[in-house]
């Protein structure tokens, strides 16, 4: 019954929120058409509306309607919309979901559009642009990119008499600081240690010299000694009591705990900068530093891609809009508004200047030691198993080595299906 109810709700959301574009197929350049453009961020919606307005100035026959869905509903709604033919024309895509949509023929092939409009794919970070190429074809254009840093609360550091993190910090400095910063009497923890792949354990696995997916993409390496060391970085923080428990982090997300000034350090990406900047309670209290160094310095990098629905009733107008989204003007709007770190080369400086209270250069410098977000097979499926298999290690109920081996076996079963 629960599955049926969920499916029915998803169908309803798809019908109401992601309705098909008006008008028929075979539209001409003079026909008035409407395109829909879906995203999952209320913080970024104003910039997306500004970008759409700029596109409409140049293309008065095309109207673009922005649709913002909650993250918790976005992917299920998109999946149902694609299956039912009611998906939005343009929408945000992530690397870990990309292959399932490209492989299924749901995305518009932009290869010819890139050539005909002269889009320079070299203007984007290669790690991001490569993430949206499948079987030699381009199915999305990079919108932004992200690396990771240590967001930290200066006020909490000052109160505990702990020096701020900087580029000299290693894992031990983080663990020592987290312990000193924890004051359970005040409901404050030194760090948030959720089961977070992109902001958390992928980075520490790489910093330990490990790999996540082995070359060839048919097997994972979560049980390797370096990977186990990278996972233990986080389980040690949990066992030391320096982080809220998984239950507490389930009740209140790590980012919300950081904003509520309940945790002093939060490992995550550049995409939170605008949200933190707008939070009046955090004004003058927070900053960001590079991730700590393990055996080596490393961070994963990825970014949102703008993709199009292959079933759109207005394919030519859609390609024109996607090309605009991938160009300098759209990138400049994102940067100038502080919305996000744009992917297009040469447009990042206004983003840095838009929030001068943060050391945002950290995220750009991290490109030098960044590694593409690991994707293989149905990434969303095997990555989605992480909480199930790793929670016992985070909770101290099972040795990390055992949990990592079980997770590796589960991941490899998914990879074997590709």
Short mmCIF file of C-alpha atoms in Angstrom, two decimals:
data_model
loop_
_atom_site.label_atom_id
_atom_site.label_comp_id
_atom_site.label_asym_id
_atom_site.label_seq_id
_atom_site.Cartn_x
_atom_site.Cartn_y
_atom_site.Cartn_z
CA UNK A 1 0.00 0.00 0.00
CA UNK A 2 2.83 2.39 0.87
CA UNK A 3 4.47 1.80 -2.52
CA UNK A 4 1.17 2.38 -4.32
CA UNK A 5 0.51 5.56 -2.33
CA UNK A 6 4.01 6.87 -3.05
CA UNK A 7 3.62 6.15 -6.75
CA UNK A 8 0.25 7.86 -6.81
CA UNK A 9 1.64 10.92 -5.07
CA UNK A 10 4.57 11.04 -7.47
CA UNK A 11 2.18 10.82 -10.41
CA UNK A 12 0.13 13.64 -9.01
CA UNK A 13 3.18 15.83 -8.49
CA UNK A 14 4.38 15.10 -11.98
CA UNK A 15 1.02 16.05 -13.45
CA UNK A 16 0.67 19.28 -11.52
CA UNK A 17 4.24 20.52 -11.22
CA UNK A 18 5.87 19.21 -14.36
CA UNK A 19 3.13 19.62 -16.91
CA UNK A 20 4.00 19.34 -20.56
CA UNK A 21 4.76 22.45 -22.58
CA UNK A 22 1.91 24.18 -24.36
CA UNK A 23 1.62 24.06 -28.13
CA UNK A 24 2.28 21.32 -30.66
CA UNK A 25 5.34 19.92 -32.32
CA UNK A 26 7.01 21.35 -35.37
CA UNK A 27 6.96 24.93 -34.12
CA UNK A 28 8.35 27.68 -36.30
CA UNK A 29 10.71 30.47 -35.29
CA UNK A 30 7.75 32.91 -35.12
CA UNK A 31 5.48 30.70 -33.03
CA UNK A 32 4.99 31.62 -29.38
CA UNK A 33 6.17 28.69 -27.26
CA UNK A 34 6.68 28.03 -23.56
CA UNK A 35 9.54 26.04 -22.07
CA UNK A 36 9.71 24.79 -18.51
CA UNK A 37 12.98 24.75 -16.53
CA UNK A 38 13.12 22.74 -13.28
CA UNK A 39 15.51 23.04 -10.35
CA UNK A 40 15.61 22.05 -6.67
CA UNK A 41 16.94 25.21 -4.99
CA UNK A 42 14.83 28.11 -3.73
CA UNK A 43 18.09 29.96 -3.03
CA UNK A 44 18.98 29.83 -6.73
CA UNK A 45 15.50 30.42 -8.16
CA UNK A 46 15.86 34.24 -8.36
CA UNK A 47 19.01 33.90 -10.47
CA UNK A 48 17.36 31.27 -12.68
CA UNK A 49 14.47 33.70 -13.23
CA UNK A 50 16.91 36.47 -14.10
CA UNK A 51 18.66 34.18 -16.59
CA UNK A 52 15.32 33.21 -18.13
CA UNK A 53 14.35 36.89 -18.45
CA UNK A 54 17.63 37.68 -20.22
CA UNK A 55 17.07 34.79 -22.63
CA UNK A 56 13.52 35.99 -23.33
CA UNK A 57 14.81 39.48 -24.21
CA UNK A 58 16.86 37.90 -26.96
CA UNK A 59 14.12 35.43 -27.92
CA UNK A 60 10.73 37.19 -27.50
CA UNK A 61 8.84 34.27 -29.00
CA UNK A 62 9.98 31.93 -26.20
CA UNK A 63 8.69 32.10 -22.62
CA UNK A 64 10.56 30.20 -19.91
CA UNK A 65 8.75 29.16 -16.75
CA UNK A 66 10.89 28.26 -13.73
CA UNK A 67 9.73 25.32 -11.62
CA UNK A 68 11.34 24.77 -8.21
CA UNK A 69 10.80 21.41 -6.51
CA UNK A 70 12.00 20.34 -3.05
CA UNK A 71 15.13 18.18 -3.18
CA UNK A 72 13.22 15.36 -1.48
CA UNK A 73 10.77 15.20 -4.39
CA UNK A 74 12.91 16.26 -7.34
CA UNK A 75 14.29 12.96 -8.60
CA UNK A 76 11.18 10.83 -8.09
CA UNK A 77 9.08 13.49 -9.81
CA UNK A 78 11.51 13.77 -12.70
CA UNK A 79 11.60 10.01 -13.10
CA UNK A 80 7.82 9.77 -13.23
CA UNK A 81 7.65 12.76 -15.58
CA UNK A 82 10.08 11.18 -18.01
CA UNK A 83 8.21 7.87 -17.92
CA UNK A 84 4.85 9.58 -18.43
CA UNK A 85 5.93 12.12 -21.04
CA UNK A 86 5.32 15.10 -18.74
CA UNK A 87 8.89 16.00 -17.78
CA UNK A 88 10.01 19.64 -17.92
CA UNK A 89 11.79 20.76 -21.07
CA UNK A 90 15.01 21.75 -19.29
CA UNK A 91 16.16 20.62 -15.87
CA UNK A 92 19.15 20.29 -13.57
CA UNK A 93 21.10 17.06 -13.72
CA UNK A 94 23.73 15.54 -11.42
CA UNK A 95 26.56 13.24 -12.42
CA UNK A 96 25.42 10.42 -10.14
CA UNK A 97 22.00 10.31 -11.85
CA UNK A 98 23.15 11.17 -15.36
CA UNK A 99 23.92 7.73 -16.80
CA UNK A 100 20.50 6.27 -16.04
CA UNK A 101 18.81 9.10 -17.99
CA UNK A 102 21.32 9.18 -20.86
CA UNK A 103 21.29 5.42 -21.23
CA UNK A 104 17.50 5.39 -21.23
CA UNK A 105 17.28 7.91 -24.07
CA UNK A 106 15.56 10.56 -21.95
CA UNK A 107 18.01 13.39 -22.68
CA UNK A 108 18.45 15.65 -25.71
CA UNK A 109 21.72 15.07 -27.55
CA UNK A 110 23.49 18.44 -27.61
CA UNK A 111 26.51 17.38 -29.66
CA UNK A 112 25.37 19.10 -32.87
CA UNK A 113 24.22 22.17 -30.93
CA UNK A 114 27.67 22.52 -29.38
CA UNK A 115 29.21 22.44 -32.86
CA UNK A 116 26.71 24.74 -34.58
CA UNK A 117 26.80 27.40 -31.86
CA UNK A 118 30.56 27.23 -31.36
CA UNK A 119 30.40 26.33 -27.67
CA UNK A 120 33.92 25.81 -26.33
CA UNK A 121 33.79 22.72 -24.11
CA UNK A 122 37.29 23.60 -22.96
CA UNK A 123 35.79 26.57 -21.10
CA UNK A 124 34.36 24.20 -18.50
CA UNK A 125 36.24 22.15 -15.89
CA UNK A 126 37.02 18.89 -17.69
CA UNK A 127 35.96 16.78 -14.71
CA UNK A 128 32.48 18.29 -14.91
CA UNK A 129 32.01 18.31 -18.68
CA UNK A 130 33.22 14.70 -18.94
CA UNK A 131 30.58 13.71 -16.39
CA UNK A 132 27.85 14.62 -18.87
CA UNK A 133 29.21 12.80 -21.89
CA UNK A 134 27.89 9.34 -22.71
CA UNK A 135 29.08 7.15 -25.58
CA UNK A 136 30.84 10.15 -27.11
CA UNK A 137 27.75 12.38 -27.06
CA UNK A 138 27.10 15.50 -24.97
CA UNK A 139 23.84 15.41 -23.02
CA UNK A 140 24.22 18.35 -20.62
CA UNK A 141 26.23 21.56 -20.35
CA UNK A 142 27.93 22.42 -17.04
CA UNK A 143 26.12 25.06 -15.02
CA UNK A 144 28.46 25.29 -12.05
CA UNK A 145 31.11 23.29 -10.23
CA UNK A 146 32.00 22.60 -6.66
CA UNK A 147 34.90 21.46 -4.57
CA UNK A 148 34.88 21.06 -0.79
CA UNK A 149 36.20 23.02 2.17
CA UNK A 150 35.80 23.27 5.94
CA UNK A 151 33.05 25.71 6.85
CA UNK A 152 33.70 26.80 10.44
CA UNK A 153 32.14 29.03 13.09
CA UNK A 154 34.68 31.59 14.29
CA UNK A 155 32.58 32.54 17.31
CA UNK A 156 32.56 28.95 18.58
CA UNK A 157 36.30 28.62 17.93
CA UNK A 158 36.95 31.86 19.83
CA UNK A 159 34.80 30.75 22.76
CA UNK A 160 36.73 27.48 23.02
CA UNK A 161 40.12 29.13 22.53
CA UNK A 162 40.88 27.03 19.44
CA UNK A 163 42.82 28.41 16.47
CA UNK A 164 41.01 28.58 13.15
CA UNK A 165 41.63 25.84 10.57
CA UNK A 166 44.07 26.65 7.76
CA UNK A 167 46.03 24.92 5.01
CA UNK A 168 48.48 23.42 7.53
CA UNK A 169 45.82 21.24 9.14
CA UNK A 170 45.82 17.47 8.84
CA UNK A 171 43.35 14.90 10.15
CA UNK A 172 44.75 14.98 13.69
CA UNK A 173 44.27 18.74 13.97
CA UNK A 174 40.63 18.35 12.97
CA UNK A 175 40.02 15.58 15.49
CA UNK A 176 41.80 17.45 18.31
CA UNK A 177 39.91 20.67 17.57
CA UNK A 178 36.57 18.86 17.31
CA UNK A 179 37.06 17.40 20.78
CA UNK A 180 37.94 20.78 22.32
CA UNK A 181 35.03 22.49 20.59
CA UNK A 182 32.46 20.00 21.85
CA UNK A 183 30.40 21.20 24.81
CA UNK A 184 27.43 18.90 25.23
CA UNK A 185 26.21 20.93 28.19
CA UNK A 186 25.56 23.75 25.74
CA UNK A 187 24.42 21.40 22.98
CA UNK A 188 27.45 22.18 20.81
CA UNK A 189 29.59 19.69 18.89
CA UNK A 190 32.96 20.24 17.26
CA UNK A 191 31.98 18.81 13.89
CA UNK A 192 29.13 17.21 11.95
CA UNK A 193 29.99 13.66 10.85
CA UNK A 194 27.02 12.35 8.82
CA UNK A 195 27.28 9.55 6.27
CA UNK A 196 27.97 12.00 3.45
CA UNK A 197 29.85 10.74 0.38
CA UNK A 198 30.48 13.96 -1.58
CA UNK A 199 31.19 16.28 1.34
CA UNK A 200 32.66 13.65 3.62
CA UNK A 201 34.11 10.19 3.18
CA UNK A 202 34.91 10.29 -0.56
CA UNK A 203 37.36 13.08 0.25
CA UNK A 204 39.02 11.29 3.15
CA UNK A 205 39.30 8.04 1.20
CA UNK A 206 41.13 9.94 -1.53
CA UNK A 207 43.24 11.80 1.03
CA UNK A 208 44.30 8.43 2.47
CA UNK A 209 45.55 7.42 -0.99
CA UNK A 210 42.60 5.18 -1.75
CA UNK A 211 40.19 4.82 -4.63
CA UNK A 212 36.43 4.48 -4.66
CA UNK A 213 35.70 2.85 -8.00
CA UNK A 214 38.46 0.77 -9.57
CA UNK A 215 39.60 1.49 -13.14
CA UNK A 216 37.12 0.08 -15.62
CA UNK A 217 34.15 0.87 -13.41
CA UNK A 218 33.21 -2.74 -12.70
CA UNK A 219 34.28 -2.95 -9.05
CA UNK A 220 34.61 -0.72 -5.99
CA UNK A 221 37.37 -0.49 -3.40
CA UNK A 222 35.57 0.46 -0.18
CA UNK A 223 37.22 -2.39 1.74
CA UNK A 224 40.79 -1.48 0.80
CA UNK A 225 43.06 -0.33 3.66
CA UNK A 226 43.17 3.29 2.50
CA UNK A 227 39.39 3.40 2.05
CA UNK A 228 38.89 1.96 5.53
CA UNK A 229 41.22 4.63 6.93
CA UNK A 230 39.15 7.30 5.17
CA UNK A 231 35.94 5.92 6.67
CA UNK A 232 37.50 5.65 10.13
CA UNK A 233 38.23 9.36 10.11
CA UNK A 234 34.48 9.88 10.45
CA UNK A 235 33.63 6.93 12.69
CA UNK A 236 36.36 8.04 15.10
CA UNK A 237 34.70 11.46 15.36
CA UNK A 238 31.42 9.72 16.16
CA UNK A 239 32.93 7.39 18.76
CA UNK A 240 34.73 10.32 20.42
CA UNK A 241 31.40 12.11 20.82
CA UNK A 242 32.67 15.06 18.78
CA UNK A 243 29.69 14.91 16.41
CA UNK A 244 25.94 14.64 16.82
CA UNK A 245 24.76 11.04 16.48
CA UNK A 246 23.30 9.69 13.24
CA UNK A 247 19.87 9.89 14.86
CA UNK A 248 20.37 13.56 15.67
CA UNK A 249 21.69 14.22 12.16
CA UNK A 250 18.66 12.42 10.76
CA UNK A 251 16.30 14.61 12.76
CA UNK A 252 18.17 17.81 11.79
CA UNK A 253 20.42 17.94 8.72
CA UNK A 254 24.09 18.72 9.24
CA UNK A 255 23.85 21.99 7.30
CA UNK A 256 20.94 23.12 9.49
CA UNK A 257 22.90 22.25 12.64
CA UNK A 258 25.77 24.36 11.34
CA UNK A 259 23.43 27.27 10.61
CA UNK A 260 21.92 26.88 14.08
CA UNK A 261 25.46 27.12 15.48
CA UNK A 262 25.25 23.68 17.05
CA UNK A 263 28.32 22.38 15.21
CA UNK A 264 31.58 24.28 14.79
CA UNK A 265 32.84 22.60 11.60
CA UNK A 266 31.04 21.30 8.53
CA UNK A 267 32.82 19.73 5.55
CA UNK A 268 30.94 20.66 2.37
CA UNK A 269 30.87 22.57 -0.88
CA UNK A 270 30.80 26.07 -2.31
CA UNK A 271 27.08 25.79 -3.02
CA UNK A 272 26.21 26.75 0.59
CA UNK A 273 27.93 30.14 0.41
CA UNK A 274 24.87 32.14 -0.63
CA UNK A 275 22.64 30.52 1.97
CA UNK A 276 25.16 31.26 4.72
CA UNK A 277 25.68 34.78 3.39
CA UNK A 278 21.95 35.50 3.65
CA UNK A 279 21.67 34.16 7.20
CA UNK A 280 21.75 37.24 9.44
CA UNK A 281 22.50 35.11 12.52
CA UNK A 282 25.80 34.01 10.94
CA UNK A 283 26.97 37.46 9.88
CA UNK A 284 30.64 37.89 10.78
CA UNK A 285 30.76 34.52 12.51
CA UNK A 286 31.77 31.99 9.84
CA UNK A 287 34.40 31.40 7.19
CA UNK A 288 35.84 28.54 5.14
CA UNK A 289 39.25 26.85 5.01
CA UNK A 290 40.78 24.11 2.83
CA UNK A 291 40.05 20.49 3.62
CA UNK A 292 42.70 18.93 5.88
CA UNK A 293 45.50 16.93 4.34
CA UNK A 294 45.81 13.19 4.84
CA UNK A 295 48.53 11.22 3.08
CA UNK A 296 47.85 13.76 0.35
CA UNK A 297 45.51 16.66 -0.32
CA UNK A 298 42.33 15.81 -2.25
CA UNK A 299 38.71 16.73 -2.80
CA UNK A 300 36.05 15.41 -5.15
CA UNK A 301 34.60 17.82 -7.65
CA UNK A 302 31.38 17.81 -9.59
CA UNK A 303 28.73 20.24 -10.74
CA UNK A 304 25.19 20.60 -11.96
CA UNK A 305 24.55 20.12 -15.66
CA UNK A 306 21.69 21.70 -17.61
CA UNK A 307 19.96 18.94 -19.55
CA UNK A 308 16.91 18.73 -21.79
CA UNK A 309 14.06 16.25 -22.13
CA UNK A 310 14.18 14.25 -25.36
CA UNK A 311 10.38 14.24 -25.44
CA UNK A 312 10.04 18.02 -25.48
CA UNK A 313 7.49 19.39 -27.93
CA UNK A 314 9.86 22.23 -28.81
CA UNK A 315 13.28 20.62 -29.36
CA UNK A 316 14.84 23.44 -31.37
CA UNK A 317 13.82 26.15 -28.90
CA UNK A 318 14.98 23.89 -26.08
CA UNK A 319 18.43 23.46 -27.60
CA UNK A 320 18.66 27.22 -28.06
CA UNK A 321 17.83 27.75 -24.39
CA UNK A 322 20.30 25.10 -23.21
CA UNK A 323 23.04 26.71 -25.29
CA UNK A 324 22.25 30.03 -23.60
CA UNK A 325 22.37 28.39 -20.17
CA UNK A 326 25.83 27.08 -21.04
CA UNK A 327 27.18 30.46 -22.12
CA UNK A 328 28.93 33.40 -20.52
CA UNK A 329 25.85 35.56 -19.84
CA UNK A 330 24.13 32.93 -17.71
CA UNK A 331 27.40 32.26 -15.89
CA UNK A 332 27.92 35.98 -15.22
CA UNK A 333 24.43 36.32 -13.74
CA UNK A 334 25.07 33.39 -11.39
CA UNK A 335 28.42 34.88 -10.34
CA UNK A 336 27.30 38.49 -9.88
CA UNK A 337 24.35 37.45 -7.71
CA UNK A 338 26.58 35.21 -5.59
CA UNK A 339 24.29 32.33 -6.45
CA UNK A 340 26.91 29.68 -7.16
CA UNK A 341 30.41 29.17 -8.50
CA UNK A 342 29.87 29.17 -12.29
CA UNK A 343 31.52 26.54 -14.45
CA UNK A 344 32.39 28.82 -17.37
CA UNK A 345 36.04 29.84 -17.34
CA UNK A 346 36.73 33.49 -16.60
CA UNK A 347 33.39 34.22 -14.92
CA UNK A 348 34.24 33.27 -11.31
CA UNK A 349 35.70 36.60 -10.12
CA UNK A 350 32.33 38.33 -9.52
CA UNK A 351 31.30 35.37 -7.35
CA UNK A 352 34.38 35.84 -5.18
CA UNK A 353 33.64 39.55 -4.80
CA UNK A 354 29.94 39.06 -4.08
CA UNK A 355 30.62 37.59 -0.62
CA UNK A 356 33.96 39.11 0.49
CA UNK A 357 33.48 38.01 4.11
CA UNK A 358 34.29 34.41 3.07
CA UNK A 359 37.63 33.07 1.84
CA UNK A 360 35.94 31.64 -1.24
CA UNK A 361 39.26 31.37 -3.09
CA UNK A 362 39.62 28.10 -1.17
CA UNK A 363 37.16 26.43 -3.54
CA UNK A 364 38.91 27.65 -6.69
CA UNK A 365 42.37 26.70 -5.40
CA UNK A 366 41.04 23.21 -4.69
CA UNK A 367 40.64 22.56 -8.42
CA UNK A 368 44.38 21.81 -8.50
CA UNK A 369 43.96 18.74 -6.28
CA UNK A 370 40.40 17.79 -7.20
CA UNK A 371 39.27 14.37 -8.41
CA UNK A 372 36.06 13.81 -10.42
CA UNK A 373 33.11 12.54 -8.42
CA UNK A 374 33.16 8.73 -8.84
CA UNK A 375 30.43 7.50 -11.16
CA UNK A 376 29.92 4.04 -12.64
CA UNK A 377 26.88 2.01 -13.57
CA UNK A 378 23.79 3.17 -11.72
CA UNK A 379 25.62 5.48 -9.32
CA UNK A 380 22.47 6.69 -7.59
CA UNK A 381 21.54 3.10 -6.75
CA UNK A 382 24.82 1.96 -5.21
CA UNK A 383 25.52 5.28 -3.53
CA UNK A 384 22.04 5.13 -2.06
CA UNK A 385 22.97 1.94 -0.21
CA UNK A 386 25.64 3.68 1.86
CA UNK A 387 23.48 4.46 4.90
CA UNK A 388 22.18 0.91 5.06
CA UNK A 389 25.64 -0.67 5.12
CA UNK A 390 27.74 2.00 6.82
CA UNK A 391 25.38 3.05 9.63
CA UNK A 392 26.42 0.14 11.91
CA UNK A 393 30.05 1.33 11.70
CA UNK A 394 29.06 4.97 12.40
CA UNK A 395 27.04 3.79 15.39
CA UNK A 396 29.83 1.58 16.73
CA UNK A 397 27.79 -1.60 16.30
CA UNK A 398 30.12 -3.15 13.71
CA UNK A 399 33.85 -2.82 12.89
CA UNK A 400 34.51 -0.43 10.03
CA UNK A 401 36.35 -3.16 8.10
CA UNK A 402 33.31 -5.46 8.21
CA UNK A 403 30.82 -2.75 7.25
CA UNK A 404 33.07 -1.55 4.42
CA UNK A 405 33.39 -5.09 3.02
CA UNK A 406 29.63 -5.59 3.09
CA UNK A 407 29.10 -2.25 1.38
CA UNK A 408 31.73 -3.07 -1.24
CA UNK A 409 30.01 -6.38 -2.02
CA UNK A 410 26.65 -4.63 -2.36
CA UNK A 411 28.11 -1.95 -4.64
CA UNK A 412 29.82 -4.56 -6.81
CA UNK A 413 26.51 -6.38 -7.31
CA UNK A 414 25.00 -3.16 -8.66
CA UNK A 415 28.01 -2.54 -10.90
CA UNK A 416 27.75 -6.09 -12.27
CA UNK A 417 24.30 -5.27 -13.66
CA UNK A 418 25.51 -2.53 -16.00
#
